[in-house]
Structures are given as C-alpha cells and as structure tokens.
Coordinates of C-alpha atoms and ligand atoms in Angstrom, one line a residue:
M12 CA 58.8 87.8 112.9
N13 CA 60.7 91.0 112.7
T14 CA 57.9 93.7 112.7
W15 CA 54.6 94.3 114.5
S16 CA 52.8 93.5 111.3
D17 CA 54.5 90.1 111.2
I18 CA 53.3 89.5 114.8
A19 CA 49.8 90.8 113.9
E20 CA 49.4 87.9 111.4
M21 CA 49.5 85.5 114.3
Q22 CA 48.5 87.6 117.2
P23 CA 46.4 90.6 116.0
M24 CA 45.1 91.6 119.5
A25 CA 48.5 91.5 121.2
S26 CA 50.1 93.4 118.4
K27 CA 47.4 96.1 118.6
I28 CA 47.6 96.5 122.4
I29 CA 51.4 96.8 122.4
T30 CA 51.8 99.0 119.4
N31 CA 49.1 101.4 120.8
S32 CA 51.1 101.8 123.9
I33 CA 54.3 102.3 121.9
K34 CA 52.6 105.1 119.9
K35 CA 51.4 106.8 123.1
D36 CA 54.9 106.3 124.7
R37 CA 53.3 104.3 127.5
I38 CA 55.1 101.0 127.4
S39 CA 54.2 99.1 130.5
H40 CA 56.8 98.4 133.2
A41 CA 55.8 94.8 133.4
Y42 CA 54.2 92.5 130.8
L43 CA 53.0 89.0 131.4
L44 CA 52.8 87.3 128.0
H45 CA 50.7 84.2 128.3
G46 CA 50.4 81.6 125.6
A47 CA 51.2 78.1 124.5
R48 CA 54.5 77.1 122.9
G49 CA 55.0 78.6 119.5
T50 CA 52.5 81.5 119.9
G51 CA 55.2 84.1 119.6
K52 CA 56.0 85.0 123.2
E53 CA 59.8 85.4 122.6
A54 CA 59.4 87.2 119.3
I55 CA 57.1 89.8 121.0
A56 CA 59.5 90.2 124.0
I57 CA 62.4 90.8 121.6
L58 CA 60.4 93.4 119.6
I59 CA 59.5 95.3 122.8
A60 CA 63.2 95.3 123.9
K61 CA 64.3 96.5 120.4
I62 CA 61.8 99.4 120.3
L63 CA 63.1 100.5 123.7
F64 CA 66.7 100.6 122.6
C65 CA 66.7 101.0 118.8
T66 CA 68.4 104.2 117.7
H67 CA 66.8 104.3 114.2
K68 CA 63.2 103.2 114.7
T69 CA 60.5 104.1 112.2
G70 CA 57.1 104.4 113.8
V71 CA 56.4 101.4 116.1
D72 CA 59.1 99.2 114.4
P73 CA 62.8 99.0 115.2
C74 CA 65.3 99.3 112.4
L75 CA 66.8 95.8 113.0
T76 CA 70.2 96.9 111.7
C77 CA 71.6 99.3 114.3
N78 CA 74.1 98.2 116.9
E79 CA 71.4 98.0 119.6
C80 CA 69.0 95.8 117.5
K81 CA 71.9 93.5 116.5
R82 CA 73.1 93.1 120.1
I83 CA 69.6 92.2 121.2
D84 CA 69.3 89.6 118.5
S85 CA 72.6 88.0 119.4
R86 CA 71.6 88.2 123.1
N87 CA 74.6 90.3 123.9
H88 CA 73.0 93.5 124.9
P89 CA 74.3 94.6 128.3
D90 CA 70.9 96.0 129.4
V91 CA 68.7 93.3 128.1
H92 CA 68.9 90.2 130.2
W93 CA 67.3 86.8 129.8
I94 CA 66.4 84.6 132.8
E95 CA 65.4 81.0 132.5
P96 CA 64.6 78.4 135.1
D97 CA 67.7 76.9 136.6
G98 CA 66.5 73.3 137.0
Q99 CA 62.9 73.4 138.2
S100 CA 62.7 77.0 139.2
I101 CA 64.0 80.6 138.9
K102 CA 65.8 81.2 142.2
I103 CA 66.5 84.5 144.1
E104 CA 70.3 84.1 143.5
Q105 CA 69.7 84.4 139.8
I106 CA 67.8 87.7 140.3
K107 CA 70.4 89.0 142.7
N108 CA 73.2 88.2 140.3
L109 CA 71.4 89.9 137.5
Q110 CA 70.7 93.1 139.5
K111 CA 74.4 93.2 140.5
E112 CA 75.3 92.9 136.8
F113 CA 72.9 95.7 135.9
T114 CA 74.5 97.9 138.5
Y115 CA 78.0 97.5 137.1
S116 CA 77.3 97.1 133.4
G117 CA 74.3 99.4 133.0
L118 CA 76.5 102.3 131.9
E119 CA 74.9 102.8 128.5
S120 CA 71.5 104.0 129.6
D121 CA 69.0 103.9 132.5
Q122 CA 66.9 101.6 130.5
K123 CA 66.9 98.0 131.5
V124 CA 64.9 95.0 130.3
Y125 CA 64.4 91.6 132.0
I126 CA 63.0 88.9 129.8
I127 CA 61.9 86.0 132.1
K128 CA 61.1 82.7 130.5
G129 CA 59.0 80.2 132.4
A130 CA 57.9 83.0 134.8
D131 CA 55.6 80.5 136.5
T132 CA 58.7 78.9 138.1
L133 CA 59.8 82.0 139.9
T134 CA 60.1 81.2 143.6
A135 CA 58.2 83.6 145.9
N136 CA 61.5 85.2 147.0
A137 CA 62.7 85.7 143.5
A138 CA 59.4 87.2 142.5
N139 CA 59.4 89.6 145.4
R140 CA 62.9 90.7 144.6
I141 CA 61.8 91.6 141.0
L142 CA 58.8 93.4 142.3
K143 CA 60.9 95.6 144.5
F144 CA 63.1 96.4 141.6
L145 CA 60.2 97.3 139.4
E146 CA 58.7 99.6 142.0
E147 CA 61.6 102.0 142.2
P148 CA 60.3 104.9 140.2
S149 CA 63.7 106.3 139.4
K150 CA 64.6 103.2 137.4
K151 CA 63.5 102.7 133.8
T152 CA 63.1 99.0 134.0
T153 CA 60.8 96.8 132.0
A154 CA 60.1 93.2 132.9
I155 CA 58.7 90.9 130.3
M156 CA 57.6 87.6 131.7
L157 CA 56.7 84.7 129.5
T158 CA 54.6 81.8 130.6
E159 CA 52.5 78.9 129.3
N160 CA 50.6 78.8 132.6
S161 CA 49.6 82.2 134.0
Q162 CA 47.5 80.6 136.7
S163 CA 50.7 79.5 138.4
I164 CA 52.0 83.1 138.6
L165 CA 51.8 84.6 142.1
P166 CA 48.9 87.0 142.4
T167 CA 51.3 89.8 143.6
I168 CA 53.1 89.6 140.3
R169 CA 50.0 89.2 138.2
S170 CA 48.4 92.3 139.7
R171 CA 51.3 94.5 138.7
C172 CA 51.6 93.2 135.2
Q173 CA 49.8 94.1 132.0
I174 CA 48.6 90.6 131.1
I175 CA 48.6 89.8 127.4
D176 CA 46.8 86.6 126.5
L177 CA 48.1 85.2 123.2
Q178 CA 45.7 83.2 121.2
P179 CA 46.3 79.6 120.3
L180 CA 47.6 78.9 116.8
N181 CA 45.1 77.8 114.3
P182 CA 46.2 74.2 113.4
R183 CA 44.7 74.5 109.8
Q184 CA 46.9 77.6 109.1
F185 CA 50.0 75.7 110.4
Q186 CA 49.2 72.6 108.4
Q187 CA 48.8 74.7 105.2
K188 CA 52.3 76.2 105.9
L189 CA 53.7 72.7 106.2
N190 CA 52.0 71.7 103.0
D191 CA 53.5 74.7 101.3
A192 CA 56.9 73.5 102.6
G193 CA 56.4 70.3 100.7
L194 CA 55.0 67.9 103.4
N195 CA 52.0 65.7 102.5
D196 CA 48.7 65.9 104.4
A197 CA 49.4 63.0 106.8
S198 CA 52.8 64.4 107.8
A199 CA 51.4 67.9 108.1
R200 CA 48.8 66.6 110.6
L201 CA 51.4 64.7 112.6
W202 CA 53.7 67.6 113.0
S203 CA 51.0 70.1 113.7
A204 CA 50.0 67.8 116.5
L205 CA 53.5 67.9 118.0
T206 CA 54.8 71.4 117.4
N207 CA 53.9 74.9 116.4
N208 CA 57.3 75.6 115.0
L209 CA 57.7 75.3 111.2
D210 CA 61.5 74.8 111.2
E211 CA 61.3 72.2 113.9
A212 CA 58.6 70.3 112.0
I213 CA 60.5 70.3 108.8
A214 CA 63.7 69.1 110.6
W215 CA 61.9 66.4 112.4
N216 CA 60.2 65.3 109.2
Q217 CA 63.6 64.4 107.8
D218 CA 64.9 62.8 111.0
E219 CA 65.5 59.1 111.1
W220 CA 65.1 59.1 114.9
F221 CA 61.6 60.3 114.5
A222 CA 60.7 57.7 111.9
G223 CA 61.9 55.1 114.4
A224 CA 59.9 56.8 117.2
R225 CA 56.8 56.6 115.1
R226 CA 57.2 52.9 114.4
L227 CA 57.8 52.2 118.1
V228 CA 54.6 54.1 119.0
V229 CA 52.6 51.9 116.7
Q230 CA 54.3 48.8 118.0
L231 CA 53.6 49.7 121.6
V232 CA 50.0 50.5 121.1
E233 CA 49.5 47.2 119.3
A234 CA 51.4 45.3 121.9
F235 CA 48.7 46.3 124.4
T236 CA 46.2 44.3 122.4
D237 CA 48.4 41.5 120.9
N238 CA 50.9 40.5 123.6
S239 CA 50.0 42.5 126.7
N240 CA 52.5 40.3 128.7
D241 CA 55.3 41.6 126.5
V242 CA 54.6 45.3 127.0
Y243 CA 57.0 45.5 130.0
L244 CA 59.8 43.9 128.0
F245 CA 59.1 46.1 125.0
I246 CA 59.5 49.2 127.2
H247 CA 62.9 48.0 128.5
N248 CA 64.3 46.5 125.3
H249 CA 63.0 48.9 122.7
W250 CA 61.3 52.0 124.1
L251 CA 63.8 53.3 126.7
P252 CA 66.9 52.7 124.4
H253 CA 65.3 54.9 121.7
F254 CA 63.8 57.6 123.9
K255 CA 67.0 58.3 125.9
E256 CA 66.8 62.0 126.7
R257 CA 64.1 63.5 128.8
A258 CA 63.0 65.7 125.9
Q259 CA 62.8 62.6 123.7
L260 CA 60.7 60.8 126.3
E261 CA 58.3 63.7 126.3
Q262 CA 58.0 63.5 122.6
G263 CA 57.4 59.7 122.9
L264 CA 54.5 60.5 125.3
D265 CA 53.2 63.2 122.9
L266 CA 53.3 60.6 120.0
L267 CA 51.4 58.1 122.2
L268 CA 48.8 60.8 122.9
V269 CA 48.4 61.4 119.2
A270 CA 48.1 57.6 118.5
F271 CA 45.4 57.0 121.2
K272 CA 43.5 60.1 120.0
D273 CA 43.4 58.4 116.6
I274 CA 41.6 55.5 118.1
L275 CA 39.1 57.9 119.7
Y276 CA 38.6 59.6 116.3
Y277 CA 37.9 56.2 114.8
H278 CA 35.2 55.7 117.4
I279 CA 33.5 59.0 116.7
G280 CA 33.9 58.6 112.9
N281 CA 36.2 61.5 112.4
E282 CA 38.6 59.6 110.1
D283 CA 39.9 62.8 108.4
A284 CA 41.6 63.7 111.7
L285 CA 43.7 60.5 111.8
V286 CA 47.4 61.2 112.2
I287 CA 49.4 58.0 113.0
F288 CA 47.0 55.3 111.9
T289 CA 45.0 54.8 108.7
P290 CA 41.4 53.7 108.6
D291 CA 41.9 50.0 108.2
E292 CA 41.5 46.6 109.9
R293 CA 44.2 47.3 112.3
L294 CA 42.6 50.5 113.6
E295 CA 39.2 48.6 113.7
R296 CA 40.9 46.0 116.0
L297 CA 42.3 48.7 118.2
G298 CA 38.9 50.3 118.4
M299 CA 37.4 47.1 119.6
Y300 CA 40.0 46.6 122.2
F301 CA 40.0 50.2 123.6
S302 CA 36.5 51.6 124.4
Q303 CA 35.9 55.3 124.3
E304 CA 35.7 55.4 128.0
K305 CA 39.0 53.5 128.4
L306 CA 40.6 55.9 125.9
I307 CA 39.7 58.9 127.9
T308 CA 41.4 57.3 130.9
V309 CA 44.4 56.5 128.8
L310 CA 44.8 60.1 127.6
H311 CA 44.5 61.2 131.2
D312 CA 47.2 58.7 132.3
L313 CA 49.5 59.9 129.5
L314 CA 49.1 63.5 130.5
G315 CA 49.8 62.5 134.1
A316 CA 53.0 60.8 132.9
K317 CA 54.2 63.9 131.1
Q318 CA 53.6 65.9 134.3
K319 CA 55.7 63.4 136.3
L320 CA 58.6 63.7 133.8
K321 CA 58.5 67.4 134.3
Q322 CA 58.7 66.9 138.1
N323 CA 61.8 64.8 137.6
V324 CA 60.4 61.4 138.3
H325 CA 62.8 58.8 136.9
P326 CA 61.9 58.1 133.2
T327 CA 61.9 54.3 133.6
L328 CA 59.5 54.5 136.5
V329 CA 57.2 56.9 134.6
M330 CA 57.0 54.5 131.6
E331 CA 56.5 51.5 133.8
Q332 CA 53.7 53.2 135.7
V333 CA 51.9 54.5 132.7
T334 CA 52.0 51.2 130.8
L335 CA 50.6 49.4 133.9
Q336 CA 47.8 52.0 134.1
I337 CA 47.0 51.5 130.4
Q338 CA 46.9 47.8 130.8
R339 CA 44.6 48.0 133.8
Ligands
LIG79 ZN1 67.7 99.4 115.6

C-alpha cells in the first residue's frame, strides 16, 4: 500500500479525511488511528510521514524513491521515530530518550514524527510527556498513535488527537484474495479467521507447524467428549510441547475459538461457515455434547484465556484453567 489510492481500496473514509487535510496543508499534529489488526494503521502512518518529508511529492502522494522516502521505509529516518511497548507498556523513559535523541539528531529539519504503536499502553506519565511536547507551538511535531483499542487511551490524549476509525476488513474480500493466491475455500476461510495479512496467511498455509496445530485442536476438542479424564494429560504431553512460544499459544487459542464456533454454526445450521470441521457424524456428536448455551460460555472462557496470556499469566496455568472451565 504505497499510495493513498491503495489505502482508499481498504479504507476509503480514512484516505479521504487525510488526503483532504494534505491538500489544504492542514495535517493534524496528532492522529489516533484506531482499527483491528491488518486494517492498515502502519501503512497509513508511513504515508503520512513520507508526505511530510518527501522532496519530490506529486499531489498527495510521496515519490517513494527519494532519500527521505527510502529512509522512512527502512526505518532509518532520523526525524521519524517508532515507539513500541517495552514489555506491557510504553514508559516515560522511552519518551524521554526519544526526545533527547530528537534534540541532538534533529538537524535536518524542524519537522519530527512520532509513530506510537500500541498507544493504549502508554503510561499516564509517558502520555503527559508527549502532550507537553505536542503543545509547544514552535515545534513542527506530528504524533501518529496506533491502537486496536481506543477506549483504553487516556481522555487527555484522545481529546487532543484527530481520531480516525478504520473500518474492519471485509472477510469475503480477503477470502477472495486468498482464493486468487491459490488457496481452496476451506483454507481461505481458516486463514481469514486467523489473520488479515495475506502474506502471513500464505506462509502459514504452507507451514508444517500449523498443520500439526490444526490436528491438535481437533484432537483436544474431541478429547473433551471422548476421554475427558485425559484432557489434562493431553495438554501437558501434546499441547504445550507444540505451542511453545507465547505467540503460538495465542494462535492455539484462536484456533480453538474457530473450532468451537464451528460447533455453534452446526447448531444454527450455518454449515457454509465451517472452518475446521466438516458437516459429518463427528460434528453431529460434538453438537450433541456441547449445547449452544455451553458453547457461548466456552467462547467466553477462551477469550478470557487470551486476555490472561496478554497479562503474562503463565501459559501452563492459562491452559489448565481454561480446560477445567470447558469441562465444567
Ligand atoms: Zn519521496
């Protein structure tokens, strides 16, 4: 996504709002880009930065080939700085260091850009520090904050930002793109349930680890009905050795969510939506075991488990707790 018309295909409103302000030379001093993963937050932030620095822009689009554009792409531009959470939050030291760096290295122009990923994790102190910086009228500073959860952003920050809500991706469009890339319908449905990123989906589709993960998910769901005494052993002997990293565990929980949603789709007769299971005797048996009411609780429990992983609860504990909850 290199131009505003690329962005407009996915985010027509956001593209219109921002290009209008570029045309009027009224780029905001602070943007809050709010949208789910894969909705284009970073691509938009990069384009805003480029249009501020590009030396050969045409209209609202940067040239993409000048030194400024290239350095922004390689994340080496001295006046465009990226900030990401350090562990669970963005701390005031990170902002202080950045401001120090800007004071020394900002020789090229007055213009500075902060791109802040996971802006909902800014501590109150860090947020206030940024606000002070933004309010100095002599400075040409632009802050672009990215978040999946704008409700968690401090009101003092929200009120000073131009908030741009990005629209969720249309899953059908994404599935079509996956089909065009050579994936069959079932795989396209699976990957569109797990990611919005085309390259990621195609890579995962060829990944042995993922094939194994998918098998384990089916086995675990069936273990609840067949040998519920063995679930605990299954988690320790098969699940945890496969889903080692925290990111993998999150994907495991995502796959379980998809699998349990399938059983729910079976109940409501929406068999076209099935991702992991096929409409057969096995799914029928799972449908008899898990009532609609129970499935709603299970989905809720799985979302709770994902939240706990994010809060750094030990993965073994998270999996033990959630399997107990599902068995209850
Ligand atoms: Zn350029």
